Short mmCIF file of C-alpha atoms and ligand atoms in Angstrom, two decimals:
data_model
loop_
_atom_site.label_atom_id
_atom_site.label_comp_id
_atom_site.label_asym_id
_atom_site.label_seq_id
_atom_site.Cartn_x
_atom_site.Cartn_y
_atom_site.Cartn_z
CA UNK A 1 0.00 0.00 0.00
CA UNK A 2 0.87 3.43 -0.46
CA UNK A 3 0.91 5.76 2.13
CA UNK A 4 0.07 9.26 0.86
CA UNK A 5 2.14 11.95 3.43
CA UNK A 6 0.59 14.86 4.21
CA UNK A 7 2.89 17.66 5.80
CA UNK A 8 1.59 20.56 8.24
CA UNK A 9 3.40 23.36 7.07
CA UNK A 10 3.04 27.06 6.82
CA UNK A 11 3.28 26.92 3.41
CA UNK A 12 1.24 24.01 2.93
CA UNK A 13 -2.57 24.68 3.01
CA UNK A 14 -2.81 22.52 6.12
CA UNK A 15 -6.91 23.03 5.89
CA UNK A 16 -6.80 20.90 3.10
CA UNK A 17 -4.36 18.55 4.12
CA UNK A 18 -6.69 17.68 7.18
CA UNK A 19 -10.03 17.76 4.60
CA UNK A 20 -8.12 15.07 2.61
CA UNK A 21 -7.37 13.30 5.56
CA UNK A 22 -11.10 13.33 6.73
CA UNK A 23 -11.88 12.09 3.41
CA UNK A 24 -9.77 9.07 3.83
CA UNK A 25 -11.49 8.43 7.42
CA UNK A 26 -15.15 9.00 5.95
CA UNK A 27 -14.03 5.73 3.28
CA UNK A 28 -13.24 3.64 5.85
CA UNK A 29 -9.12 4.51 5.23
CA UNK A 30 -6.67 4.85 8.30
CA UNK A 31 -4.92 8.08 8.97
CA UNK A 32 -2.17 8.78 11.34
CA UNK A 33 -2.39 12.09 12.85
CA UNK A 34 -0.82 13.82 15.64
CA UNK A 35 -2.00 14.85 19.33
CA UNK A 36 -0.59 16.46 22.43
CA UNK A 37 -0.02 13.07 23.80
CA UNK A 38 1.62 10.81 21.24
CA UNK A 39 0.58 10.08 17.36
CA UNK A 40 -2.68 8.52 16.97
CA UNK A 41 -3.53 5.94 14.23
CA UNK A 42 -7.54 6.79 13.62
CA UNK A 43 -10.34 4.80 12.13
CA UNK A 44 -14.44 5.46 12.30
CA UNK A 45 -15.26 4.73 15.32
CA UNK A 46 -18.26 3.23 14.37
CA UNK A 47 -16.93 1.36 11.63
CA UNK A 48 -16.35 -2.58 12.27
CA UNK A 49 -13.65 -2.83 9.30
CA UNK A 50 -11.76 0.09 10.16
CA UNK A 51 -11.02 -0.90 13.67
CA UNK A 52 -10.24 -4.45 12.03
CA UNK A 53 -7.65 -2.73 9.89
CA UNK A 54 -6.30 -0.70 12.72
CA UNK A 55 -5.48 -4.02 14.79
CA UNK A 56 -3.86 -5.14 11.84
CA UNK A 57 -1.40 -2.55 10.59
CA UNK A 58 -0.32 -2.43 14.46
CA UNK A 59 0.23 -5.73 14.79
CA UNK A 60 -1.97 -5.59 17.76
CA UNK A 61 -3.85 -8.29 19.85
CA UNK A 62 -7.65 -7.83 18.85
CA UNK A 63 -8.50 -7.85 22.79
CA UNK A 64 -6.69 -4.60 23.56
CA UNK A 65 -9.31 -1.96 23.10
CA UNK A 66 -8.97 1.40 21.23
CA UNK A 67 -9.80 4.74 22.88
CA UNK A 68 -12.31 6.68 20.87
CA UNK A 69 -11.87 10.29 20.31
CA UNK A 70 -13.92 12.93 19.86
CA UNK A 71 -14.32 16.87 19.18
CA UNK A 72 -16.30 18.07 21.85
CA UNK A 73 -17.07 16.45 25.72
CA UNK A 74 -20.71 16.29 24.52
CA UNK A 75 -20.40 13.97 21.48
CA UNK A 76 -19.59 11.80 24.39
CA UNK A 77 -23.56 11.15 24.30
CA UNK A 78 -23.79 9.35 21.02
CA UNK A 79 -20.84 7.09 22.12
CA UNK A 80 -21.52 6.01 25.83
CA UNK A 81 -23.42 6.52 29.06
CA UNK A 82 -22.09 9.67 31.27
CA UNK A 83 -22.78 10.47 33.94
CA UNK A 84 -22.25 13.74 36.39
CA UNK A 85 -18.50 12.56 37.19
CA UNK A 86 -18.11 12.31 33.45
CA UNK A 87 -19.11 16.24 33.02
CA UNK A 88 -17.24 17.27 36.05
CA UNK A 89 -13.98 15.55 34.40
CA UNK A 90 -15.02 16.90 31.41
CA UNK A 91 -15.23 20.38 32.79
CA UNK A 92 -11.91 19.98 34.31
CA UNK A 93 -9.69 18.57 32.17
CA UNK A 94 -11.31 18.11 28.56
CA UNK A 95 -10.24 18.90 25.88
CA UNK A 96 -6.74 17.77 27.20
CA UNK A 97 -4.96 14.44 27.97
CA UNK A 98 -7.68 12.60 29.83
CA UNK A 99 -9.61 9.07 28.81
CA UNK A 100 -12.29 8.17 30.45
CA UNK A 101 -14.13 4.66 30.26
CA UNK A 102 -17.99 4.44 30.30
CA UNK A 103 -20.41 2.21 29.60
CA UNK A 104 -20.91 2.03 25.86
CA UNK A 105 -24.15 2.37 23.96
CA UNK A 106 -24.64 0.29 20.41
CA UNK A 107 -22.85 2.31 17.76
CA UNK A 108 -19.71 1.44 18.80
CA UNK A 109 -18.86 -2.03 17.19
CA UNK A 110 -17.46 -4.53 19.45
CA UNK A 111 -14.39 -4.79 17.42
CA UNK A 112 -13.30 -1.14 18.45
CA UNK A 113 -13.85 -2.36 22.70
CA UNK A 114 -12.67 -5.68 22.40
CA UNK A 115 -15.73 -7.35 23.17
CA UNK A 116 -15.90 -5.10 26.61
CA UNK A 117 -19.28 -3.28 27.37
CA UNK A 118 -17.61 -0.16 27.90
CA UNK A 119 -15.70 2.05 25.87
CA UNK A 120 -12.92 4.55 26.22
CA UNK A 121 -13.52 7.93 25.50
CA UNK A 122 -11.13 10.99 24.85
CA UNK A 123 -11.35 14.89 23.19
CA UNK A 124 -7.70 15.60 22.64
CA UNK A 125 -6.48 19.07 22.70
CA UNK A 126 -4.35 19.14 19.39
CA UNK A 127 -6.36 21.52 16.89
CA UNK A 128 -5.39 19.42 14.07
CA UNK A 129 -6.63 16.45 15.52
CA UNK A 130 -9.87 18.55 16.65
CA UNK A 131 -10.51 19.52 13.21
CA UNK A 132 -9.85 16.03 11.59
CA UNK A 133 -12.29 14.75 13.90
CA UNK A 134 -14.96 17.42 13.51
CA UNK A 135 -14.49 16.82 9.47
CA UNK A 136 -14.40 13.03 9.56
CA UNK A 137 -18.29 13.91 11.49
CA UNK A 138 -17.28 10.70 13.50
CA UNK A 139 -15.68 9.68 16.46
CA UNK A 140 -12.10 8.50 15.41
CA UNK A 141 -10.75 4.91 16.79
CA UNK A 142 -7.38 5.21 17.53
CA UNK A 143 -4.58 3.82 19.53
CA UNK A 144 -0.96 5.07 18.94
CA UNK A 145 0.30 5.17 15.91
CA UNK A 146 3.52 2.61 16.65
CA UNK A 147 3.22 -0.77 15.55
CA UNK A 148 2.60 -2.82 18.75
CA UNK A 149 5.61 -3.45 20.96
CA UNK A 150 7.41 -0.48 19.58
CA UNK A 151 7.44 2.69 21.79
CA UNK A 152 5.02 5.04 21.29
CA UNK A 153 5.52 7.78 18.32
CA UNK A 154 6.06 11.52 19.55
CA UNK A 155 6.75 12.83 16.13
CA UNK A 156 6.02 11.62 12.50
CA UNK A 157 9.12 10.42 11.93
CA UNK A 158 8.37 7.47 14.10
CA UNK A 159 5.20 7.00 12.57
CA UNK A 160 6.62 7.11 9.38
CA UNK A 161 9.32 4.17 10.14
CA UNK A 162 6.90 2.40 11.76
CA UNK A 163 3.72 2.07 9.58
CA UNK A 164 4.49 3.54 6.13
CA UNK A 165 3.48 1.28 3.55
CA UNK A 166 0.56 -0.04 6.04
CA UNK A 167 -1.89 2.95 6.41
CA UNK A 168 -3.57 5.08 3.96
CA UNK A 169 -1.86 8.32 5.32
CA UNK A 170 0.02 10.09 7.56
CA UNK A 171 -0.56 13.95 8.76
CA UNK A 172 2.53 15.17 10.05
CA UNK A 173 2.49 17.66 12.50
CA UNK A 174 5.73 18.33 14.95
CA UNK A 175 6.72 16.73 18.10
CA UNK A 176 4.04 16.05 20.50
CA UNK A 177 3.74 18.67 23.54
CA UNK A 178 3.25 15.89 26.28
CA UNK A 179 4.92 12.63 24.57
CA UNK A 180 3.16 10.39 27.23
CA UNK A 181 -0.06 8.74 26.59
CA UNK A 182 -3.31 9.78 28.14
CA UNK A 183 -4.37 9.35 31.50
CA UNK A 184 -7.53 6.51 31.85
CA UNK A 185 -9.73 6.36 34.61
CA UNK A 186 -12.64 4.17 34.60
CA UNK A 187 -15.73 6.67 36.40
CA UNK A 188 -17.56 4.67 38.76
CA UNK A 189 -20.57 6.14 40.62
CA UNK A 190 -18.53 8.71 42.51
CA UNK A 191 -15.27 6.99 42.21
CA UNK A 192 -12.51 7.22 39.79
CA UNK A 193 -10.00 4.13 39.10
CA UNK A 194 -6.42 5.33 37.83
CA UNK A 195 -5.80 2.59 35.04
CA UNK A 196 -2.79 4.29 33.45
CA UNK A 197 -1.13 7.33 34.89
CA UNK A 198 -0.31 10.72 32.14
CA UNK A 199 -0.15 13.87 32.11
CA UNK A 200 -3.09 14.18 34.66
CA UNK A 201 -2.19 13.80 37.56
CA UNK A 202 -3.65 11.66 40.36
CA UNK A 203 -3.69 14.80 42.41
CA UNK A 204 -4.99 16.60 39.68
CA UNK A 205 -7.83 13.44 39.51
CA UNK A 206 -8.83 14.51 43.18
CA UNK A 207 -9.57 18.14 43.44
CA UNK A 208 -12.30 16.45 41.23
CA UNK A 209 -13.35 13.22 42.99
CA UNK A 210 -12.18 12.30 46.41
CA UNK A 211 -12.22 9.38 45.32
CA UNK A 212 -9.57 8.24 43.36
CA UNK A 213 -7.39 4.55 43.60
CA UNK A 214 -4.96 3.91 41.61
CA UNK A 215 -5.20 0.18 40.27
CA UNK A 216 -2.11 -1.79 41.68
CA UNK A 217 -1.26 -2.72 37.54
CA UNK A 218 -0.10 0.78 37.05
CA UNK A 219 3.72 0.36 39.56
CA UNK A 220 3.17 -3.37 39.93
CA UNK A 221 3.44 -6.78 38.30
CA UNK A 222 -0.01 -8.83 37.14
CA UNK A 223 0.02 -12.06 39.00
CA UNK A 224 -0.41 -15.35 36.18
CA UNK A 225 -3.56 -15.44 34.62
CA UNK A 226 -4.91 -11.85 36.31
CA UNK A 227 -6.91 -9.90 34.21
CA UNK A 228 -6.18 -6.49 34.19
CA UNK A 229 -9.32 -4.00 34.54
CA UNK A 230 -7.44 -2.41 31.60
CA UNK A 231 -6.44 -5.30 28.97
CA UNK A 232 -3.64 -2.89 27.69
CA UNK A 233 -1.91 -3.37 31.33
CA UNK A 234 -1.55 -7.05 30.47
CA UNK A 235 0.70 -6.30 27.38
CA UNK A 236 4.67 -5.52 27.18
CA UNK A 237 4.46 -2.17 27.04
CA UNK A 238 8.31 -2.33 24.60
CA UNK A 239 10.65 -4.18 25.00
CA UNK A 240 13.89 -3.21 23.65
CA UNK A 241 16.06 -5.71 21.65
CA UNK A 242 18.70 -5.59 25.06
CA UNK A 243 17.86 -5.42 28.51
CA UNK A 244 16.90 -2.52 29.95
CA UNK A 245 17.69 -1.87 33.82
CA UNK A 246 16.40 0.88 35.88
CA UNK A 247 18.35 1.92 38.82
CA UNK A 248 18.18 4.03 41.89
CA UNK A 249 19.77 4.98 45.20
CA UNK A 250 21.65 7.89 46.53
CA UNK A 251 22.43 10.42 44.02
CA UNK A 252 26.40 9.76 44.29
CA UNK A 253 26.44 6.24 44.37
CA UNK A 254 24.16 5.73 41.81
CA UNK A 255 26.42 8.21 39.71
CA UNK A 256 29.70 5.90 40.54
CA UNK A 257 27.09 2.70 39.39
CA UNK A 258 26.97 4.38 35.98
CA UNK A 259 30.62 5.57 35.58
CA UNK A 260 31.55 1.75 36.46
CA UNK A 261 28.71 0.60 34.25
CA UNK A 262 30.55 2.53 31.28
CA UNK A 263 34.10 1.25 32.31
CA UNK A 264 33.27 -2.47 32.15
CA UNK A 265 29.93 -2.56 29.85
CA UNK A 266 28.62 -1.84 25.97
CA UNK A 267 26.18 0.14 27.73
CA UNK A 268 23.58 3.02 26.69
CA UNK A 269 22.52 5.32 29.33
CA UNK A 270 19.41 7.51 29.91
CA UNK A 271 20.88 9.96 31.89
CA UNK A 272 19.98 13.22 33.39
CA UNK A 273 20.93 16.65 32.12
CA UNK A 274 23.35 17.51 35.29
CA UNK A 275 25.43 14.18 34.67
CA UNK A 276 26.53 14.83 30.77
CA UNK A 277 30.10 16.23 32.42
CA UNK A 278 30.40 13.21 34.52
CA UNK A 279 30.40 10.41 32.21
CA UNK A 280 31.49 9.54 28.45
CA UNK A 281 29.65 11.08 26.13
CA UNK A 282 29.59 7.41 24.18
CA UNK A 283 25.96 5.80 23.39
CA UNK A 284 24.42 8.52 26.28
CA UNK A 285 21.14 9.86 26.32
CA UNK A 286 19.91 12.78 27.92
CA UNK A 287 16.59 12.84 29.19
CA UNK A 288 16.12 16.03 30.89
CA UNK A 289 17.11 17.63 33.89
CA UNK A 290 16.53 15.92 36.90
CA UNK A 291 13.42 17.81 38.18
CA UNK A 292 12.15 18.90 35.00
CA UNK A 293 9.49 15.90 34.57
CA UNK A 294 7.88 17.37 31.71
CA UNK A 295 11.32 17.54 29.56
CA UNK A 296 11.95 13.86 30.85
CA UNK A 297 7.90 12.71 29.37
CA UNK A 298 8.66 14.55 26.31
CA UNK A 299 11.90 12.69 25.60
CA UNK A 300 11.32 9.42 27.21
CA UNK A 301 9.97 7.37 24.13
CA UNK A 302 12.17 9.11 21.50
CA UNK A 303 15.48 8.39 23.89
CA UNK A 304 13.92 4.56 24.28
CA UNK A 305 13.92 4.14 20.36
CA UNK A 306 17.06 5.85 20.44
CA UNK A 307 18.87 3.53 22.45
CA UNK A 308 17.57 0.67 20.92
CA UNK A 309 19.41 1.69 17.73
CA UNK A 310 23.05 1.47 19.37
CA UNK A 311 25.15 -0.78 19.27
CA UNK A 312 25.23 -2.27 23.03
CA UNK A 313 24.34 -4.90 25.29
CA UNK A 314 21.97 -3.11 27.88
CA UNK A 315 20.55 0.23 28.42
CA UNK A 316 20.35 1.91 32.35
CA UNK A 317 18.05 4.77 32.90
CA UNK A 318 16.91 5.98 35.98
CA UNK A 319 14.00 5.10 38.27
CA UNK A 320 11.68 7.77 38.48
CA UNK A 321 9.97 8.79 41.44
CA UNK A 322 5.90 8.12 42.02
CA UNK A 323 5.02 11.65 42.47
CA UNK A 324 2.93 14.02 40.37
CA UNK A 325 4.12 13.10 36.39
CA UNK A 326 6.81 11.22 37.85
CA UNK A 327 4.17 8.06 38.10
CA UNK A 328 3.50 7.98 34.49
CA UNK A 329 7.25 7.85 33.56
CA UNK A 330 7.60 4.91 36.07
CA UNK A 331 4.68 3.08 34.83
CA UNK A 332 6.43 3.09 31.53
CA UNK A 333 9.83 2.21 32.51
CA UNK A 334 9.21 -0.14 34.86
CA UNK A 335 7.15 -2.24 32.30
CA UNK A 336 10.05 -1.35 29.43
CA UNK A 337 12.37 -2.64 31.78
CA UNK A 338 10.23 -5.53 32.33
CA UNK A 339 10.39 -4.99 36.52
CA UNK A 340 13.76 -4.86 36.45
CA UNK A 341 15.13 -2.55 39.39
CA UNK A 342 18.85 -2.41 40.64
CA UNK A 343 18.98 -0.44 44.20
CA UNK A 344 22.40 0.92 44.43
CA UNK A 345 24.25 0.66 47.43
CA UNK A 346 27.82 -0.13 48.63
CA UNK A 347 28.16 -3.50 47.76
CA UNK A 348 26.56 -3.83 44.16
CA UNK A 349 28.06 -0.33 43.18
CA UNK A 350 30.68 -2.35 40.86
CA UNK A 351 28.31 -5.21 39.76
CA UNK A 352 27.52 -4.76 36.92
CA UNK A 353 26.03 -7.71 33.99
CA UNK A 354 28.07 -10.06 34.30
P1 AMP B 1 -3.38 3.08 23.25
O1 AMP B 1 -4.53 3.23 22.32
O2 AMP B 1 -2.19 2.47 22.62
O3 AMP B 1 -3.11 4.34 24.00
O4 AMP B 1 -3.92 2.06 24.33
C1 AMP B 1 -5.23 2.23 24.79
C2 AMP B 1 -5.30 1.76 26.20
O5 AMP B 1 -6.63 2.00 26.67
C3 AMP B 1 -5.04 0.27 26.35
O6 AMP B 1 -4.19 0.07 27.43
C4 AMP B 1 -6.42 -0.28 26.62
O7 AMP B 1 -6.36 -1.42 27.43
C5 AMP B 1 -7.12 0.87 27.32
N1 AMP B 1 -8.58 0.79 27.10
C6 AMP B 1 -9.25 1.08 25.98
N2 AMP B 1 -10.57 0.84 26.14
C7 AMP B 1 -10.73 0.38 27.40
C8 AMP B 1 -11.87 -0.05 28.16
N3 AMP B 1 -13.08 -0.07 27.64
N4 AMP B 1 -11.65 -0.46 29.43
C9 AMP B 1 -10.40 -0.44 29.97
N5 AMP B 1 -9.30 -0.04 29.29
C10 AMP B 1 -9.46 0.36 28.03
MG1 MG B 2 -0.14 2.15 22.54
#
């Protein structure tokens, strides 16, 4: 197939570009197309075949549900049951980096919710993906635009080496302002369940609802055979072709760790801003400064595809902390990294793979 690229430029007519791409959507065609959060890879909603086609150009399991998204917090109504939590979220945070799941009514296929009686519902922020949406005169299916196991894709260059030749077209915008996916909470009656942490906070979740848990999937392991209320939690998030270990500890020792680490290992590092003087600047990444959690979002899946393509036999990166943003950058890690945690102390500060 094809894959006709459209770019977003000033000197492009960009109105058109996005018509065309409607177009394409309307005929049951896939379009990639970029949000706040990460590239999205959209379908009709309510189209069967397109969500079919979706699952396939990913690579994806069929069982992993797709968020729907939408151009206003109201179109919610055609799509699913809300409810006053819904509107307060809405109110809140919408249109911005928030999914929520609700019950779903009968226009959405069961293809596009993986058999599940609810469905997940978003109205992203990005204007172009806005107007795509409101000129499609659908909802728009779409997960990110990687093929599955891949990180996810914060500009169209990633979409580009990932699913060119397998989509219709691609609407390339620039680099995506958050670079994390959305935040899904599942509304209960006046409860919220955190199912994957993002640019909205948990805090941020409860000067909304004081309700607000945060499912033990997002920081921990499934047991065997658990089923995730979220069937995306059950999935590798990416797994690079080497090991990737996180690692933490005091902020000198852990330093040493990673000067050692380069000494005796082909290693890549995600490292933060302040330590570029301190070590080699062979196969090293930086991520951001050390507080600056939004840099670190932005970067994290761009340094992760990054690494992947050097030449070495594991890749360290920090463990972030669980506060505030810092709990969606963990969730991602720590799944990249497969649980794989070294605490740094005295006596493993030289142990490195052996
Ligand atoms: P992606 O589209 O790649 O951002 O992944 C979408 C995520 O949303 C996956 O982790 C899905 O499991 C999750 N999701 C979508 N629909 C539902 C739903 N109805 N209930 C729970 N999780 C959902
Ligand atoms: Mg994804």
């Amino acid at each position: 197939m094809q894959t006709r690229i459209f770019k977003l430029t000033t000197e492009n007519d960009s109105g058109s570009a996005i018509a065309e791409c409607a177009k394409i959507i309307k005929n049951g065609g896939l379009v990639a197309f970029p949000t706040e959060t990460v590239y999205g890879l959209g379908g009709d909603a309510t189209d069967e075949d397109a969500a079919k086609k979706i699952y396939a150009a990913k690579g994806r399991p069929s069982d992993n549900p797709l968020i729907i998204h939408i151009a206003s917090p109201e179109d919610a109504e055609k799509y699913a049951h809300t409810s006053e939590l819904y509107y307060k979220l809405a109110k809140a945070f919408m249109p911005g980096p928030l999914t929520v799941i609700l019950k779903k009514k009968d226009i959405v296929p069961d293809s596009v919710t993986g058999g599940l009686s609810t469905v997940a519902v978003r109205c992203p922020s990005d204007e172009t993906a806005r107007e795509l949406i409101r000129l499609s005169g659908t909802a728009i299916a779409a997960p990110s635009a990687n093929r599955s196991g891949s990180p996810s894709p914060t500009c169209a260059e990633h979409v580009i080496s990932d699913l060119d030749g397998r989509i219709d077209a691609i609407l390339c915008g620039g680099v995506c302002e958050i670079g994390l996916e959305s935040t899904i909470v599942e509304a209960r009656e006046d409860s919220l369940i955190l199912l994957r942490p993002g640019a909205i906070t948990a805090d941020a979740l409860r000067c909304v609802c004081d309700n607000v848990e945060i499912s033990h999937a997002v920081t921990e392991m499934l047991a065997e055979n658990e089923r995730p209320l979220s069937p995306g939690m059950k999935y590798r998030h990416y797994a690079p072709s080497v090991p990737l270990v996180l690692v933490e500890g005091d902020e000198d020792l852990v330093q040493t760790f990673l000067i050692n680490a380069q000494n005796s290992e082909k290693c890549a590092l995600l490292c933060y801003h302040e330590e570029l003087d301190e070590l080699r600047g062979e196969r090293l990444i930086d991520i951001g400064a050390r507080d600056d959690l939004g840099t670190q979002a932005n970067r994290l899946f761009s340094a992760l595809r990054d690494a992947d393509k050097l030449d070495c036999d594991i890749i360290y990166a920090h463990l972030p902390k669980k506060d505030g943003l810092g709990l969606a950058l963990y969730n991602r890690l720590i799944r990249a990294a497969a649980h794989t945690v070294i605490h740094v102390d005295h006596k493993n500060i030289n142990h490195h793979k052996s």
